Coordinates of C-alpha atoms and ligand atoms in Angstrom, one line a residue:
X491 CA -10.2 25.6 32.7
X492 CA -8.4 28.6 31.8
X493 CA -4.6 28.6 33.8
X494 CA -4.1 32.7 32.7
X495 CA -2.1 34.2 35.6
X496 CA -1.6 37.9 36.1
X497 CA 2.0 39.6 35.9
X498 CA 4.6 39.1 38.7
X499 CA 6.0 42.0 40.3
X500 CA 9.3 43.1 39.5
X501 CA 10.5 41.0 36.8
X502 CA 14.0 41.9 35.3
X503 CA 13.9 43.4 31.5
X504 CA 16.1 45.1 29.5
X505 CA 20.0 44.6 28.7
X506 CA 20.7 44.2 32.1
X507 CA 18.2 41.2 32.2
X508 CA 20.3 39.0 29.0
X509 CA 22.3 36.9 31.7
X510 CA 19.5 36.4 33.7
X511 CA 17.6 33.2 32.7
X512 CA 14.1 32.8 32.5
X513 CA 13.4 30.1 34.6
X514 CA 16.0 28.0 36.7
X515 CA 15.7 24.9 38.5
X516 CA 18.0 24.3 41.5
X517 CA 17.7 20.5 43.0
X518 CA 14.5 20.5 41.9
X519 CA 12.7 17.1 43.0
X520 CA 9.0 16.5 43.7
X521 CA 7.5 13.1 45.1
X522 CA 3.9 12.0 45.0
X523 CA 2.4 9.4 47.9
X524 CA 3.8 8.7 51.2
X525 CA 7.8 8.0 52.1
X526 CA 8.7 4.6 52.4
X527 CA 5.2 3.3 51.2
X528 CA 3.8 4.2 47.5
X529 CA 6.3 7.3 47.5
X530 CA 6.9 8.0 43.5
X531 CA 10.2 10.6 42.7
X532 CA 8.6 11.5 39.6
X533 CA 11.6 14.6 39.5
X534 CA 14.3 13.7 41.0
X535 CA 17.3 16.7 41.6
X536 CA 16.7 19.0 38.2
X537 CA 19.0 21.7 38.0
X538 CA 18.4 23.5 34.4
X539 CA 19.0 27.3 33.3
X540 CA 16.1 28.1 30.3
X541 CA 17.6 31.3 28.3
X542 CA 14.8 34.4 27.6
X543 CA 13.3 33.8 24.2
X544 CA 14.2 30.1 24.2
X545 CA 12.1 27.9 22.4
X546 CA 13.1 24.5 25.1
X547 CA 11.9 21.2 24.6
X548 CA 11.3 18.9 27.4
X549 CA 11.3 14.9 25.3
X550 CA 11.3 11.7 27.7
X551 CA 9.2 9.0 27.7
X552 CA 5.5 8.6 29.6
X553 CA 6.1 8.7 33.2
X554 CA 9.6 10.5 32.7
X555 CA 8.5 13.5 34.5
X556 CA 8.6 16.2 32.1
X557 CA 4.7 17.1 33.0
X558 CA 5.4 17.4 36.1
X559 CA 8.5 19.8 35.7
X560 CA 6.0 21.4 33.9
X561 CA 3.2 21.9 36.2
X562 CA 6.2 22.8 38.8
X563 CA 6.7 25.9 36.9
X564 CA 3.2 26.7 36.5
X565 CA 2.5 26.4 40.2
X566 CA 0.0 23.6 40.0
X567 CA 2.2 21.6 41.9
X568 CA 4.5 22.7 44.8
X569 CA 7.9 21.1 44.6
X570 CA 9.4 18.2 47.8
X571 CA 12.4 20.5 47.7
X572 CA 14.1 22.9 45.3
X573 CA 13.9 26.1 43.7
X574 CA 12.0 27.4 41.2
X575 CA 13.3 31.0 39.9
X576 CA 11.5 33.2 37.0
X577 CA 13.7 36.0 35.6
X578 CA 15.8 35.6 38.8
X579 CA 13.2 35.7 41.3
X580 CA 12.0 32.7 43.6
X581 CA 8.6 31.6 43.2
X582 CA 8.7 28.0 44.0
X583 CA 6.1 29.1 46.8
X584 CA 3.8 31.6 44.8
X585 CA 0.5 30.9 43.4
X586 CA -0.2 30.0 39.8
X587 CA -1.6 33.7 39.4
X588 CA 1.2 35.0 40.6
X589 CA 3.3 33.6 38.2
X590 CA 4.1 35.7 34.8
X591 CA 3.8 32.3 32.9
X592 CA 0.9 30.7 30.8
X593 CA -0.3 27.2 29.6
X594 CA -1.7 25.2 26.7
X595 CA -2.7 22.3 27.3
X596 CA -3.0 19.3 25.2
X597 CA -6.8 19.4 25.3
X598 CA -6.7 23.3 24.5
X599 CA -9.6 23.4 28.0
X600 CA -11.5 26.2 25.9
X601 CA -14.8 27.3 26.9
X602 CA -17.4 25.7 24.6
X603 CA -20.4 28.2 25.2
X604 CA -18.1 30.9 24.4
X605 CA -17.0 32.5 20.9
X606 CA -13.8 32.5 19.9
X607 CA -12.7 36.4 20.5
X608 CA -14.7 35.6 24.3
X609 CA -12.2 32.7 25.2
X610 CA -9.3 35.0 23.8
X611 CA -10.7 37.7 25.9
X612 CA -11.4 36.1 29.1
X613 CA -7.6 36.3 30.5
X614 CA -8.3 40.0 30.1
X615 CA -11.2 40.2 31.4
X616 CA -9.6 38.7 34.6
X617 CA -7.3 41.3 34.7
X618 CA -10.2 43.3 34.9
X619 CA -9.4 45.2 31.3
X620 CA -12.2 47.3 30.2
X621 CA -14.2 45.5 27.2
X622 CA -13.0 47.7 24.3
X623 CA -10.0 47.5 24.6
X624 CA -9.8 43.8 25.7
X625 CA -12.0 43.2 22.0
X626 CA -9.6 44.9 20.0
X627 CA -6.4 42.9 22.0
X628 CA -8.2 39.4 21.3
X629 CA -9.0 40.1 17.7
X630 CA -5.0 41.2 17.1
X631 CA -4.3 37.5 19.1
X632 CA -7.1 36.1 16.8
X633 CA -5.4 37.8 14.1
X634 CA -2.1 36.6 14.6
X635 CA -2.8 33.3 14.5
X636 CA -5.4 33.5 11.1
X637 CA -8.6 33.0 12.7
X638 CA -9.8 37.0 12.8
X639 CA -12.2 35.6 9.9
X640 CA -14.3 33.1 12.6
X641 CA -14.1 35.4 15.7
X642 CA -17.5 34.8 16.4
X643 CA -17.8 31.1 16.0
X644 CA -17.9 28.9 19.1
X645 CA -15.2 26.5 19.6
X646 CA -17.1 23.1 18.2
X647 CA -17.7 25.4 14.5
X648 CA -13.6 24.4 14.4
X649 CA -11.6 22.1 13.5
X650 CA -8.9 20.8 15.8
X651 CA -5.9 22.6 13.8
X652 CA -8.1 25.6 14.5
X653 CA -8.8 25.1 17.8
X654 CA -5.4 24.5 18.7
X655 CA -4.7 28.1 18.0
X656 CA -7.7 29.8 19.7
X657 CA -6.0 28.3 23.2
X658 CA -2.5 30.0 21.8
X659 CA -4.0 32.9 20.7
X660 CA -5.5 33.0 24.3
X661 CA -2.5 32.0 25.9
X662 CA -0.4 34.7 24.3
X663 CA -3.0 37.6 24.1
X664 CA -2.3 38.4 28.1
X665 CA 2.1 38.5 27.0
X666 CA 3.1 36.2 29.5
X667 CA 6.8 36.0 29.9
X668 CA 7.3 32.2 29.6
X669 CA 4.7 30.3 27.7
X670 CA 4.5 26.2 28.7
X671 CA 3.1 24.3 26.4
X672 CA 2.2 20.6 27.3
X673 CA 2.0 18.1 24.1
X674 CA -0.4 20.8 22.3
X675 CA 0.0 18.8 19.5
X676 CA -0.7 15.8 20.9
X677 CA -4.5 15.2 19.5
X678 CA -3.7 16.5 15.7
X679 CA -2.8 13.9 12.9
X680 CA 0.4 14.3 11.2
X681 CA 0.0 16.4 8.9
X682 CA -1.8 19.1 10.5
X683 CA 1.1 18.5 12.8
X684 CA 3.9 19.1 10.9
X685 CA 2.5 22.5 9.2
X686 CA 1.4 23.7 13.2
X687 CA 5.4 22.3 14.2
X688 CA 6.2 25.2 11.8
X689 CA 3.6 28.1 12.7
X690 CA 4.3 27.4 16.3
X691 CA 8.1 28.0 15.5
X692 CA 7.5 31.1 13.8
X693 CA 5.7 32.4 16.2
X694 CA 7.6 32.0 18.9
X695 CA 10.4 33.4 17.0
X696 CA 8.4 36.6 15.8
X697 CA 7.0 37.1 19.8
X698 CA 10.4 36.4 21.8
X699 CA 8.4 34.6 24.0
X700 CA 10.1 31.9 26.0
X701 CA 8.3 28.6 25.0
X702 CA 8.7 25.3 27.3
X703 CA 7.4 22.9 25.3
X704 CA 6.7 19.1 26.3
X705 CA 6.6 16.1 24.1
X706 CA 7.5 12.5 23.6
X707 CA 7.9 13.1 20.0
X708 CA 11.8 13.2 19.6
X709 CA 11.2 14.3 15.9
X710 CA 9.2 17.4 17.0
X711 CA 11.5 18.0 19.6
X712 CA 14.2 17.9 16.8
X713 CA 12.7 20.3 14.7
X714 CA 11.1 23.2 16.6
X715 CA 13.5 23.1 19.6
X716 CA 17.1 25.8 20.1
X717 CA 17.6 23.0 23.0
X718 CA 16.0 19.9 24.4
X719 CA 16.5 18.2 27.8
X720 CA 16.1 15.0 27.8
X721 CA 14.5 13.0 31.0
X722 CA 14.4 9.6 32.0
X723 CA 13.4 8.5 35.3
X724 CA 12.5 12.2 36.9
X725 CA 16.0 12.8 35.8
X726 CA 17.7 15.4 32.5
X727 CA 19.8 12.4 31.2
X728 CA 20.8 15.5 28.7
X729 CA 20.4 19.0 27.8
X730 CA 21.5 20.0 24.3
X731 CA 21.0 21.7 20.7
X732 CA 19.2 18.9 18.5
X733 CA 22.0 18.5 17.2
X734 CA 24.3 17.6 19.8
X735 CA 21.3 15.1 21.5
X736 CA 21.4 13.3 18.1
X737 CA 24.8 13.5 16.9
X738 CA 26.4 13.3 20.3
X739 CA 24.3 11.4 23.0
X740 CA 26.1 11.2 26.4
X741 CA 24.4 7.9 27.5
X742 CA 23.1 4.8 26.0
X743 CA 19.4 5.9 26.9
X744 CA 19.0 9.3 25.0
X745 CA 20.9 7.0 21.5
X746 CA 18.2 5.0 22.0
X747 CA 15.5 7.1 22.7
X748 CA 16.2 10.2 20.2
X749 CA 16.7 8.1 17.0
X750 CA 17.4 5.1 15.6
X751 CA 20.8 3.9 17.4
X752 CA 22.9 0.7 16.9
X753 CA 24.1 0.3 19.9
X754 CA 27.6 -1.8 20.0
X755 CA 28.3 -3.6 23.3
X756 CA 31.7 -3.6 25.2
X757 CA 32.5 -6.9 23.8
X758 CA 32.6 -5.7 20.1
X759 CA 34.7 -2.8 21.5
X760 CA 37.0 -4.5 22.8
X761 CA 37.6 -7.0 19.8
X762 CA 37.6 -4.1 17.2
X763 CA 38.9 -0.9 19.0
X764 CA 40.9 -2.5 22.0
X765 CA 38.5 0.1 24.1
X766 CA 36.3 -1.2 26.7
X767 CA 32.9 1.8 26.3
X768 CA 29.7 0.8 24.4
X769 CA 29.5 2.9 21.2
X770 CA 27.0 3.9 18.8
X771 CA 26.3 4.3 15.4
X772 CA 23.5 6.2 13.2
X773 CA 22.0 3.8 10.6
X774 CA 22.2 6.5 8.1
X775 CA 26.3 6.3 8.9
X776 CA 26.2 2.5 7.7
X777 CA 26.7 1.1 3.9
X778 CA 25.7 -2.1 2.8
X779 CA 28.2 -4.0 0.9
X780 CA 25.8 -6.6 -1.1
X781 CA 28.3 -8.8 -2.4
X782 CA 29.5 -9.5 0.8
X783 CA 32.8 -7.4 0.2
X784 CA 33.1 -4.7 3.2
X785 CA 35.4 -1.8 3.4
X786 CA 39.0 -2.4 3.5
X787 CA 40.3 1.1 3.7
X788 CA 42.1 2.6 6.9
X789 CA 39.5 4.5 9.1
X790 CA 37.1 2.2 8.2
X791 CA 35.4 -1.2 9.5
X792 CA 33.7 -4.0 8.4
X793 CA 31.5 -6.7 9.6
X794 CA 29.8 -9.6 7.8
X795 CA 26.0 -10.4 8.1
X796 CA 22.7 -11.6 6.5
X797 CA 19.8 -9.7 5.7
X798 CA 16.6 -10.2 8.2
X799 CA 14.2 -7.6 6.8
X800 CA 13.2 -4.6 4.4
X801 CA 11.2 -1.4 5.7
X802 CA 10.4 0.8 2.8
X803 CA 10.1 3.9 4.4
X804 CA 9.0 6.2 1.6
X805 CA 12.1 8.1 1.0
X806 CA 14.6 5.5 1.6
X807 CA 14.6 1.5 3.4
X808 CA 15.5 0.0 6.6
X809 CA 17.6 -2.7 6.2
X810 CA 18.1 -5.5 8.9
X811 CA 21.7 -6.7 9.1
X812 CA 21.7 -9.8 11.7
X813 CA 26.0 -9.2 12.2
X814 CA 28.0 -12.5 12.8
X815 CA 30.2 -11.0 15.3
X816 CA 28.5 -7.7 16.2
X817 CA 24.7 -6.9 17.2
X818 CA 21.2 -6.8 14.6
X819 CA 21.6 -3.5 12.7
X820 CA 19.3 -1.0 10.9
X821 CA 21.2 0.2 8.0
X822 CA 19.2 3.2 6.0
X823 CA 19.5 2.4 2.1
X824 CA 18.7 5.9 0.0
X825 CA 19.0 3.9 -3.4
X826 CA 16.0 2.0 -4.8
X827 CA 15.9 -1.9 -4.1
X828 CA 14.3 -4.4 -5.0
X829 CA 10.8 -5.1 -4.2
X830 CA 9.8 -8.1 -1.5
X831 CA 11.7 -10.4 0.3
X832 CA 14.3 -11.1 -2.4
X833 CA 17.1 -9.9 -0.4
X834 CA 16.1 -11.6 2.7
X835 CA 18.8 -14.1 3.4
X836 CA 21.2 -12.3 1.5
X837 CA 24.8 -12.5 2.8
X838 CA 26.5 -8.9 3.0
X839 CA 29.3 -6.6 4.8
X840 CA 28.2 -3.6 7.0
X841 CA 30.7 -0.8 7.2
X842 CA 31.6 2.5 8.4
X843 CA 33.6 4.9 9.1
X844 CA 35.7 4.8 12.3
X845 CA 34.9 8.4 13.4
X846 CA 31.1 7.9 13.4
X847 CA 31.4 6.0 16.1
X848 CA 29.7 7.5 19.1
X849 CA 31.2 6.7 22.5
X850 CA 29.1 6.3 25.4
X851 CA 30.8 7.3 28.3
X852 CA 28.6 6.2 30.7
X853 CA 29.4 3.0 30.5
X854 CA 33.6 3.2 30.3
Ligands
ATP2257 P1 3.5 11.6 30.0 O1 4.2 11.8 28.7 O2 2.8 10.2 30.0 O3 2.6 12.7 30.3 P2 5.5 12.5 31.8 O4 6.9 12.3 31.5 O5 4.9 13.9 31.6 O6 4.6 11.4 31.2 P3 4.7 12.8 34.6 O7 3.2 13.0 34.3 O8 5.4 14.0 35.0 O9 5.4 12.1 33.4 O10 4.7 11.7 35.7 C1 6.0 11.3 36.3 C2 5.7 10.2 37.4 O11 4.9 10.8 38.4 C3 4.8 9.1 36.8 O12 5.3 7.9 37.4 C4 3.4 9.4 37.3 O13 2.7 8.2 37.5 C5 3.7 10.1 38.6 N1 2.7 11.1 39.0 C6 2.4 12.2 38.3 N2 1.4 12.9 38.9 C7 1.1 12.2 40.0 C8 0.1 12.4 41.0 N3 -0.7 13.5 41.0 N4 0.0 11.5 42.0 C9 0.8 10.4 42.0 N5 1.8 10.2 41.0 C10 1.9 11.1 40.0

């Protein structure tokens, strides 16, 4: 079913609303089942300022709680304890329709008896809009989105690229203020994906709607997102521009989780940096040396290894490196190798530079 709510009063605009975020979470922790018994924190303490006309990416993995956070801000669930605040005003107790937010969900929940500019329309007509004027608004939303051309079609005439717009055209033709979006692209195949990544992008941009946007796909989250917040266990393990999340993760589970990471234990440390933290480094930040010769250079390092594996991965290949004295790496080889399993055995020297290493200062 539809989740279109109706404006909340006395929302903050102008100049003097630019400090004011659009949402903020205070301690924000919500627990299903009983204390002591089956009780699940599935958020666990979130605090987290979202600027006006952010696009904001929620990434964790299932059972993280970023759905939840989600449907927190929606006001289909009530939080254990905590604060919700829209454009500086508490709502953490208000009904969903009293919310100035919208949702798309991952299964679009459009009405299938209904043509497309009659979905579009029906947030309108809720708001009790008179039927001309809520027409002409849901063709424009239609419009936007290129579908004006199949207004009149019913839902199952679509395809699910298409589709997949009627519920954003109907989610944005009532102007909410913050527009949550929950995997939406969940059920399209990759392709269709990728070109909706960058339509969604642009539209946000063009609108200056806020967009919340949850996924488990680090890659989309890399791509469409000014910042991601990254959860593990009801939890933001960490909030940051893509690149900061990828280039410099603050814990040992966001290296792992956004990216490939070769993740160096405190042993290694020690032995080749006298420095007790785990560290990480990018497999695109690693060379293979196939004669077995490594770096020698200052600022660099060096460790001997044989070859376990080859992914070809289109535009370049994985490469396995089992290290003697050091953990299995992925090294990412641009250059054209050899077909098969030729190399598979091969003895060779991983290197990098020094100050690609990642720290991890969680565990220090
Ligand atoms: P996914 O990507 O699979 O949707 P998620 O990160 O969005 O996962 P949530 O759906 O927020 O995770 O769930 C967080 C935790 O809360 C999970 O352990 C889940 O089983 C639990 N949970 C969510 N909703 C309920 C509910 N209504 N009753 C009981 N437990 C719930």
């Amino acid at each position: 079913m539809s989740a279109s709510t109706s404006p909340a009063a006395g929302s903050t605009a102008g100049d003097a609303g630019q400090a004011v975020p659009a949402i903020r979470l205070r301690n924000l922790t919500k627990s299903f089942g009983a204390k002591g018994f089956n009780e699940t924190k599935a958020v666990d303490g979130v605090d987290l300022d979202i600027r006006q006309g952010e696009f904001f990416s929620m990434l964790g993995p299932s059972g993280s709680g970023k759905t939840t956070v989600l449907r927190l801000i929606a006001g289909f669930e009530l939080p254990t304890s905590g604060t919700i605040e829209l454009e500086g005003h508490d709502v953490s107790g208000k009904a969903p329709f009293q919310r100035d937010v919208n949702t798309v969900f991952q299964d679009y929940a459009l009405f299938p008896h209904m043509s497309l500019v009659d979905n579009v329309a029906y947030g309108l007509r809720v708001r009790g809009m008179g039927k001309a004027e809520r027409r002409e608004r849901a063709v424009e939303a239609l419009e936007r989105v290129q579908l004006g051309k199949f207004m009149a079609r019913r839902p199952a005439q679509l395809s699910g690229g298409q589709r997949q717009r009627v519920a954003l055209a109907r989610a944005l033709v009532v102007e909410p203020k913050v527009l949550l979006l929950d995997e939406p692209l969940g059920a399209l195949d990759l392709k269709l994906r990728q070109q909706m990544q960058i339509e969604l992008k642009e539209l946000q941009r063009s609108l200056g709607i806020t967009f919340i946007f949850v996924t488990h796909d680090q890659e989309e989250a890399l791509t469409m997102s000014d910042r991601i917040g990254v959860f593990n266990n009801g939890k933001l393990a960490q909030i940051g521009t893509a690149h900061e999340i990828y280039q410099r993760p603050t814990g040992a589970f966001v290296a792992n989780f956004v990216g490939t990471s070769n993740l160096f234990g405190q042993d290694v440390a020690t032995r080749l940096y006298n420095r007790g933290s785990q560290f990480v480094l990018r497999p695109e930040r690693l060379t293979v040396h196939w004669e077995g010769q490594g770096a020698t250079h200052d600022g660099a390092t060096s460790l001997r290894g044989a070859v376990t594996s080859l992914v070809y991965v289109g535009h370049a290949t994985q490469v396995r490196v089992a290290l003697e004295d050091g953990p299995a790496v992925v090294v990412l080889v641009d250059n054209d190798l050899p077909e098969g399993d030729a190399l598979v055995g091969r003895n060779v020297a991983v290197s990098w530079a020094d100050h690609d290493a990642v720290w991890l200062p969680d565990a220090a």
